Coordinates of N, CA and C and ligand atoms in Angstrom, one line a residue:
M1390 N 0.9 -1.1 0.0 CA 0.1 0.0 0.1 C 1.0 1.2 0.0
L1391 N 0.4 2.3 -0.8 CA 1.2 3.5 -1.0 C 1.1 4.3 0.3
P1392 N 2.2 4.9 0.8 CA 2.0 5.8 2.0 C 1.0 6.9 1.6
G1393 N 0.1 7.3 2.7 CA -0.7 8.4 2.5 C -0.1 9.7 3.0
P1394 N -0.8 10.8 2.6 CA -0.2 12.0 3.1 C -0.5 12.4 4.7
F1395 N -1.2 11.6 5.4 CA -1.3 12.0 6.7 C -0.7 10.7 7.5
D1396 N 0.0 9.7 7.0 CA 0.4 8.6 7.7 C 1.3 8.9 8.8
D1397 N 2.2 10.1 8.7 CA 3.0 10.6 9.9 C 2.2 11.2 11.0
L1398 N 1.1 11.7 10.8 CA 0.2 12.1 12.0 C -0.6 11.1 12.7
I1399 N -1.0 10.2 11.7 CA -1.7 9.0 12.4 C -0.7 8.2 13.3
T1400 N 0.6 8.1 12.9 CA 1.5 7.5 13.7 C 1.9 8.2 15.0
A1401 N 2.1 9.5 14.7 CA 2.4 10.3 15.8 C 1.3 10.3 16.9
N1402 N 0.0 10.3 16.5 CA -1.1 10.1 17.5 C -1.2 8.9 18.1
K1403 N -0.7 7.9 17.6 CA -0.6 6.6 18.4 C 0.2 6.7 19.6
I1404 N 1.4 7.4 19.2 CA 2.5 7.7 20.3 C 1.8 8.4 21.6
H1405 N 1.1 9.6 20.8 CA 0.6 10.5 21.9 C -0.4 9.9 22.8
A1406 N -1.1 9.0 22.3 CA -2.3 8.5 23.0 C -1.8 7.5 24.2
V1407 N -0.6 7.1 24.0 CA -0.2 6.2 25.1 C -0.1 7.0 26.3
T1408 N 0.4 8.2 26.3 CA 0.6 9.0 27.6 C -0.3 10.0 27.8
H1409 N -1.5 10.0 26.9 CA -2.4 11.1 27.0 C -3.3 11.1 28.4
Q1410 N -3.5 12.2 29.0 CA -4.4 12.3 30.2 C -5.6 13.0 29.9
P1411 N -6.9 12.4 30.1 CA -7.9 13.4 29.7 C -8.0 14.6 30.3
P1412 N -8.6 15.6 29.6 CA -8.6 16.8 30.3 C -9.5 16.8 31.6
A1413 N -9.3 17.8 32.6 CA -9.9 17.9 33.7 C -11.1 18.8 33.8
T1414 N -11.0 19.6 32.6 CA -12.2 20.8 32.5 C -13.0 20.4 31.3
K1415 N -14.2 21.1 31.3 CA -15.1 21.0 30.4 C -14.9 21.8 29.1
G1416 N -14.0 22.5 29.0 CA -13.5 23.3 27.9 C -13.5 24.9 28.1
A1417 N -13.6 25.3 29.4 CA -13.5 26.6 29.8 C -12.1 26.8 30.0
A1418 N -11.6 28.1 29.6 CA -10.2 28.6 29.8 C -9.6 28.7 31.2
G1419 N -8.9 27.6 31.5 CA -8.4 27.7 32.9 C -7.6 28.8 33.5
R1420 N -7.0 29.5 32.6 CA -6.5 30.8 32.9 C -7.0 32.0 32.5
Q1421 N -8.4 31.7 32.0 CA -9.2 33.0 31.7 C -8.8 33.7 30.4
L1422 N -8.1 33.1 29.5 CA -7.1 33.7 28.5 C -7.5 33.3 27.0
A1423 N -7.8 34.2 26.2 CA -7.8 33.9 24.8 C -6.6 34.6 24.1
V1424 N -5.9 33.8 23.1 CA -4.8 34.5 22.4 C -5.2 34.4 20.9
I1425 N -5.1 35.6 20.4 CA -5.3 35.6 19.0 C -4.0 35.8 18.3
T1426 N -3.5 35.0 17.5 CA -2.3 35.2 16.7 C -2.2 34.7 15.3
C1427 N -1.0 34.8 14.8 CA -1.1 34.6 13.3 C -1.0 33.0 13.1
M1428 N -1.4 32.6 11.9 CA -1.2 31.4 11.5 C 0.1 30.8 11.2
D1429 N 1.1 31.6 11.2 CA 2.6 31.4 10.7 C 2.9 30.1 11.7
C1430 N 3.4 29.2 11.0 CA 3.7 28.0 11.8 C 4.9 28.0 12.6
R1431 N 5.6 29.1 12.5 CA 6.8 29.4 13.5 C 6.4 29.8 14.8
V1432 N 5.2 30.2 14.9 CA 4.6 30.8 16.2 C 3.7 29.7 17.0
S1433 N 4.2 29.5 18.3 CA 3.5 28.5 18.9 C 3.0 29.3 20.3
P1434 N 1.7 29.7 20.3 CA 1.3 30.5 21.6 C 1.5 29.8 22.8
A1435 N 1.5 28.5 22.6 CA 1.6 27.6 23.8 C 2.9 27.7 24.4
A1436 N 4.0 27.7 23.5 CA 5.3 27.8 24.0 C 5.6 29.2 24.6
V1437 N 5.3 30.2 23.7 CA 5.4 31.5 23.9 C 5.0 31.9 25.4
F1438 N 3.9 31.5 25.7 CA 3.3 31.9 27.0 C 3.4 30.6 28.1
R1439 N 3.9 29.6 27.8 CA 4.0 28.5 28.6 C 2.7 27.9 29.1
L1440 N 1.8 27.8 28.0 CA 0.3 27.4 28.3 C 0.3 25.8 28.0
D1441 N -0.6 25.3 28.9 CA -0.9 23.9 28.8 C -2.3 23.7 28.2
P1442 N -2.6 22.5 27.7 CA -4.1 22.3 27.1 C -4.9 22.4 28.2
G1443 N -6.0 23.2 28.1 CA -7.0 23.8 29.1 C -6.8 25.0 29.5
D1444 N -5.6 25.7 29.3 CA -5.2 27.1 29.8 C -5.9 28.2 29.0
A1445 N -6.0 28.0 27.8 CA -6.5 29.3 26.9 C -7.0 28.8 25.6
V1446 N -7.8 29.7 25.2 CA -8.6 29.6 23.9 C -7.6 30.3 23.0
I1447 N -7.2 29.6 21.9 CA -6.2 30.0 20.8 C -7.0 30.2 19.5
L1448 N -6.9 31.6 18.8 CA -7.7 31.8 17.7 C -6.5 32.2 16.8
R1449 N -6.5 31.6 15.6 CA -5.4 32.1 14.5 C -6.0 32.5 13.2
T1450 N -5.4 33.6 12.7 CA -5.8 34.1 11.3 C -4.4 34.4 10.7
A1451 N -4.4 34.8 9.3 CA -3.2 35.2 8.6 C -3.0 36.7 9.2
G1452 N -2.0 36.9 9.9 CA -1.6 38.2 10.4 C -2.2 38.5 11.6
A1453 N -2.8 37.7 12.3 CA -3.4 37.9 13.8 C -4.4 39.0 13.5
R1454 N -5.2 38.9 12.6 CA -6.1 39.8 12.4 C -7.5 39.5 13.1
V1455 N -8.1 40.6 13.7 CA -9.4 40.3 14.4 C -10.5 40.4 13.3
T1456 N -10.9 39.3 12.7 CA -11.8 39.1 11.6 C -13.2 39.0 12.4
D1457 N -14.2 38.9 11.6 CA -15.5 38.6 12.1 C -15.6 37.3 12.8
D1458 N -14.9 36.3 12.1 CA -15.0 34.9 12.9 C -14.3 34.9 14.2
V1459 N -13.1 35.9 14.3 CA -12.5 35.8 15.6 C -13.5 36.5 16.5
L1460 N -14.2 37.6 16.2 CA -15.1 38.3 17.1 C -16.2 37.2 17.5
R1461 N -16.7 36.5 16.7 CA -17.8 35.4 17.0 C -17.2 34.5 18.1
A1462 N -16.2 34.1 17.7 CA -15.4 33.2 18.6 C -15.3 33.7 20.0
L1463 N -14.8 35.0 20.1 CA -14.6 35.7 21.4 C -15.8 35.9 22.2
V1464 N -17.0 36.1 21.5 CA -18.3 36.2 22.1 C -18.4 34.9 22.9
V1465 N -18.4 33.8 22.3 CA -18.6 32.5 22.7 C -17.5 32.2 23.9
A1466 N -16.2 32.7 23.5 CA -15.5 32.3 24.7 C -15.6 33.4 25.9
T1467 N -15.9 34.5 25.8 CA -16.1 35.3 27.1 C -17.4 35.0 27.8
H1468 N -18.4 34.7 27.0 CA -19.6 34.3 28.0 C -19.8 32.9 28.2
L1469 N -19.2 32.1 27.6 CA -19.4 30.6 28.1 C -18.1 30.0 28.5
L1470 N -16.9 30.4 28.1 CA -15.8 29.6 28.5 C -14.8 30.3 29.3
D1471 N -15.3 31.2 30.2 CA -14.6 32.0 31.2 C -13.6 32.8 31.0
V1472 N -13.4 33.3 29.5 CA -12.4 34.1 29.1 C -12.6 35.5 29.6
T1473 N -11.6 36.2 30.4 CA -11.7 37.5 30.8 C -10.6 38.4 30.4
R1474 N -9.7 37.8 29.6 CA -8.6 38.6 29.1 C -8.1 38.0 27.8
V1475 N -7.8 39.0 26.7 CA -7.4 38.9 25.5 C -6.0 39.2 25.2
V1476 N -5.2 38.4 24.6 CA -3.8 38.9 23.9 C -3.9 38.9 22.4
V1477 N -3.7 40.1 21.7 CA -3.6 40.0 20.2 C -2.2 40.1 20.0
M1478 N -1.6 39.0 19.4 CA 0.0 38.9 19.4 C 0.4 38.8 17.8
G1479 N 0.9 39.7 17.3 CA 1.5 39.8 15.9 C 2.9 39.2 16.2
H1480 N 3.7 39.1 15.1 CA 5.0 38.6 15.1 C 6.0 39.3 14.2
T1481 N 7.2 39.2 14.4 CA 8.2 39.7 13.4 C 8.3 38.8 12.2
D1482 N 8.6 39.4 11.2 CA 8.8 38.7 9.8 C 7.5 38.1 9.4
C1483 N 6.4 38.7 9.6 CA 5.1 38.3 9.3 C 4.9 38.6 7.8
R1484 N 4.5 37.6 7.0 CA 4.3 37.7 5.6 C 3.1 38.6 5.2
M1485 N 2.3 38.7 6.3 CA 1.0 39.6 5.9 C 1.6 41.1 6.2
T1486 N 2.7 41.3 6.7 CA 3.2 42.8 6.8 C 4.3 43.1 5.9
T1487 N 4.6 42.2 5.1 CA 5.7 42.4 4.0 C 5.1 42.4 2.7
N1488 N 3.7 42.0 2.5 CA 3.0 42.3 1.1 C 1.9 42.9 1.2
T1489 N 1.5 43.5 0.2 CA 0.2 44.1 -0.1 C -0.8 43.1 -0.4
D1490 N -2.0 43.3 -0.4 CA -3.0 42.4 -1.0 C -2.8 42.3 -2.4
E1491 N -2.5 43.2 -3.3 CA -2.2 43.2 -4.7 C -1.0 42.2 -5.0
E1492 N -0.1 42.4 -4.1 CA 1.2 41.5 -4.3 C 0.8 40.0 -3.9
L1493 N 0.0 39.8 -3.0 CA -0.5 38.4 -2.8 C -1.2 37.8 -3.8
H1494 N -2.3 38.6 -4.3 CA -2.9 38.2 -5.5 C -2.2 37.8 -6.6
H1495 N -1.1 38.6 -6.9 CA -0.2 38.4 -8.2 C 0.6 37.1 -7.8
A1496 N 1.1 37.0 -6.6 CA 2.0 35.9 -6.3 C 1.2 34.5 -6.5
I1497 N -0.1 34.6 -5.9 CA -0.8 33.4 -6.0 C -1.3 33.2 -7.4
G1498 N -1.5 34.0 -8.2 CA -2.0 33.9 -9.5 C -0.8 33.4 -10.4
R1499 N 0.3 33.8 -10.0 CA 1.6 33.4 -10.8 C 1.9 32.0 -10.3
M1500 N 1.8 31.6 -9.1 CA 2.2 30.3 -8.7 C 1.2 29.2 -9.0
A1501 N -0.2 29.6 -8.8 CA -1.2 28.7 -8.9 C -2.3 29.0 -10.1
A1502 N -2.0 30.0 -10.7 CA -3.0 30.3 -11.7 C -4.3 30.5 -11.2
V1503 N -4.5 30.9 -9.9 CA -5.9 31.2 -9.4 C -6.1 32.7 -9.2
D1504 N -7.2 33.2 -9.5 CA -7.6 34.6 -9.4 C -8.1 34.8 -8.1
T1505 N -7.5 35.4 -7.1 CA -7.9 35.7 -5.8 C -8.2 37.1 -5.5
R1506 N -8.7 37.9 -6.6 CA -8.9 39.4 -6.4 C -10.1 39.5 -5.6
S1507 N -11.0 38.7 -5.4 CA -12.2 39.0 -4.8 C -12.0 38.8 -3.2
L1508 N -11.0 38.2 -2.8 CA -10.6 38.0 -1.4 C -10.0 39.3 -0.9
D1509 N -10.2 39.6 0.4 CA -9.4 40.6 1.2 C -8.6 39.9 2.0
F1510 N -7.3 39.8 1.8 CA -6.4 39.3 2.7 C -6.1 39.9 4.1
G1511 N -6.4 41.2 4.1 CA -6.1 41.9 5.4 C -4.7 42.2 5.6
T1512 N -3.8 42.3 4.5 CA -2.5 42.6 4.7 C -2.3 43.8 5.6
I1513 N -1.0 44.1 6.2 CA -0.9 45.0 7.1 C 0.3 46.1 6.6
S1514 N 0.2 47.4 6.5 CA 1.2 48.0 6.0 C 1.9 48.7 7.4
D1515 N 1.4 48.8 8.5 CA 1.9 49.1 9.9 C 1.5 48.2 10.8
Q1516 N 2.3 47.4 11.3 CA 1.8 46.4 12.2 C 1.3 47.0 13.6
R1517 N 1.9 48.1 14.1 CA 1.5 48.6 15.3 C 0.0 49.2 15.0
V1518 N -0.2 49.9 14.0 CA -1.3 50.6 13.8 C -2.6 49.5 13.5
A1519 N -2.3 48.5 13.0 CA -3.2 47.2 12.8 C -3.5 46.6 14.1
L1520 N -2.6 46.4 15.0 CA -2.8 45.8 16.2 C -3.7 46.7 17.1
A1521 N -3.3 48.1 17.1 CA -4.2 49.0 17.7 C -5.5 49.0 17.2
R1522 N -5.8 48.9 16.1 CA -7.0 48.9 15.3 C -7.9 47.7 15.7
D1523 N -7.1 46.6 15.7 CA -7.8 45.3 16.1 C -8.1 45.2 17.5
V1524 N -7.4 45.7 18.5 CA -7.7 45.9 19.7 C -8.9 46.7 19.9
Q1525 N -8.9 47.7 19.4 CA -10.2 48.8 19.2 C -11.4 48.1 18.9
R1526 N -11.1 47.1 17.9 CA -12.4 46.3 17.4 C -12.9 45.5 18.3
I1527 N -12.0 44.9 19.3 CA -12.5 43.9 20.4 C -13.2 45.0 21.4
R1528 N -12.6 46.0 21.6 CA -13.2 46.9 22.8 C -14.3 47.5 22.4
S1529 N -14.7 47.8 21.1 CA -15.9 48.4 20.8 C -17.0 47.5 20.3
S1530 N -16.8 46.3 20.5 CA -17.8 45.2 20.2 C -19.0 45.3 21.2
P1531 N -20.1 45.4 20.9 CA -21.2 45.5 21.7 C -21.7 44.1 22.4
Y1532 N -21.0 43.1 21.7 CA -21.3 41.7 22.3 C -20.3 41.3 23.4
L1533 N -19.1 41.9 23.4 CA -18.2 41.5 24.4 C -18.2 42.3 25.7
P1534 N -17.9 41.7 26.9 CA -18.0 42.3 28.0 C -17.1 43.6 28.1
A1535 N -17.7 44.6 28.8 CA -16.9 46.1 28.8 C -15.5 45.8 29.7
A1536 N -15.6 44.9 30.6 CA -14.6 44.8 31.4 C -13.4 44.0 31.0
L1537 N -13.5 43.5 29.7 CA -12.5 42.5 29.1 C -11.1 43.3 29.0
D1538 N -10.0 42.7 29.6 CA -8.7 43.2 29.4 C -8.1 42.7 28.2
V1539 N -7.6 43.5 27.3 CA -7.1 43.3 26.1 C -5.5 43.9 25.9
L1540 N -4.7 43.0 25.3 CA -3.3 43.5 25.4 C -2.7 43.2 23.9
A1541 N -2.2 44.1 23.4 CA -1.5 43.9 22.1 C 0.0 43.7 22.2
C1542 N 0.5 42.8 21.4 CA 2.0 42.5 21.6 C 2.6 41.9 20.3
V1543 N 3.9 42.2 20.2 CA 4.6 41.6 19.0 C 5.6 40.5 19.6
Y1544 N 5.4 39.3 19.0 CA 6.5 38.2 19.3 C 7.6 38.2 18.4
D1545 N 8.7 38.2 18.9 CA 10.0 38.3 18.1 C 10.6 36.8 17.9
L1546 N 10.5 36.5 16.6 CA 10.9 35.0 16.3 C 12.2 34.8 16.6
G1547 N 13.1 35.8 16.7 CA 14.5 35.8 16.8 C 14.9 35.5 18.3
T1548 N 14.3 36.3 19.3 CA 14.7 36.3 20.7 C 13.6 35.4 21.5
G1549 N 12.6 35.2 20.9 CA 11.4 34.5 21.8 C 10.7 35.5 22.8
C1550 N 11.0 36.9 22.7 CA 10.5 37.8 23.7 C 9.2 38.4 23.0
V1551 N 8.2 38.9 23.7 CA 7.1 39.6 23.4 C 7.4 41.0 23.7
T1552 N 7.1 42.0 23.0 CA 7.0 43.3 23.3 C 5.4 43.8 23.5
E1553 N 5.2 44.4 24.5 CA 3.7 44.8 24.8 C 3.6 46.2 24.0
L1554 N 2.4 46.5 23.6 CA 2.2 47.8 22.9 C 1.0 48.5 23.6
S1555 N 1.2 49.8 23.8 CA 0.3 50.4 24.3 C -0.8 50.8 23.2
T1556 N -2.1 50.6 23.4 CA -3.0 50.8 22.4 C -4.1 51.8 22.7
Ligands
LIG2833 ZN1 2.3 36.2 10.5

């Protein structure tokens, strides 16, 4: 039988399951935390903040943007999953900060001959401005608790440090 594209994952899961312990909670965030960050595979929010399963809700988008889907998830997380604080974490060397939407459309069109011009990628020309704007988007949502604590920061892929931003 030919190897399948997911064989490595199924094999890894068999090893994982040997030592797996069932979670003690019902899905609430044990540290009352949600982290919104980029989908970049070099960023591991669990590692950055030393989080364990059950500690935090993790939401990921291209560029750590606070999209409508992120807001919807935050409404559930704050009202039903004990989240009282939210970190919005961008990172250095983010592809979404080094390309415009137009450049991404062109790059994808060149690589895959797919016309993506009807999509809004939410690319970022100024990361600090975008983070401040996304924090404001959370703070101004009528569906989220007014007392929600929100922090914006940038994770440095080189040093492993986060820099807090005032928003
Ligand atoms: Zn990124």
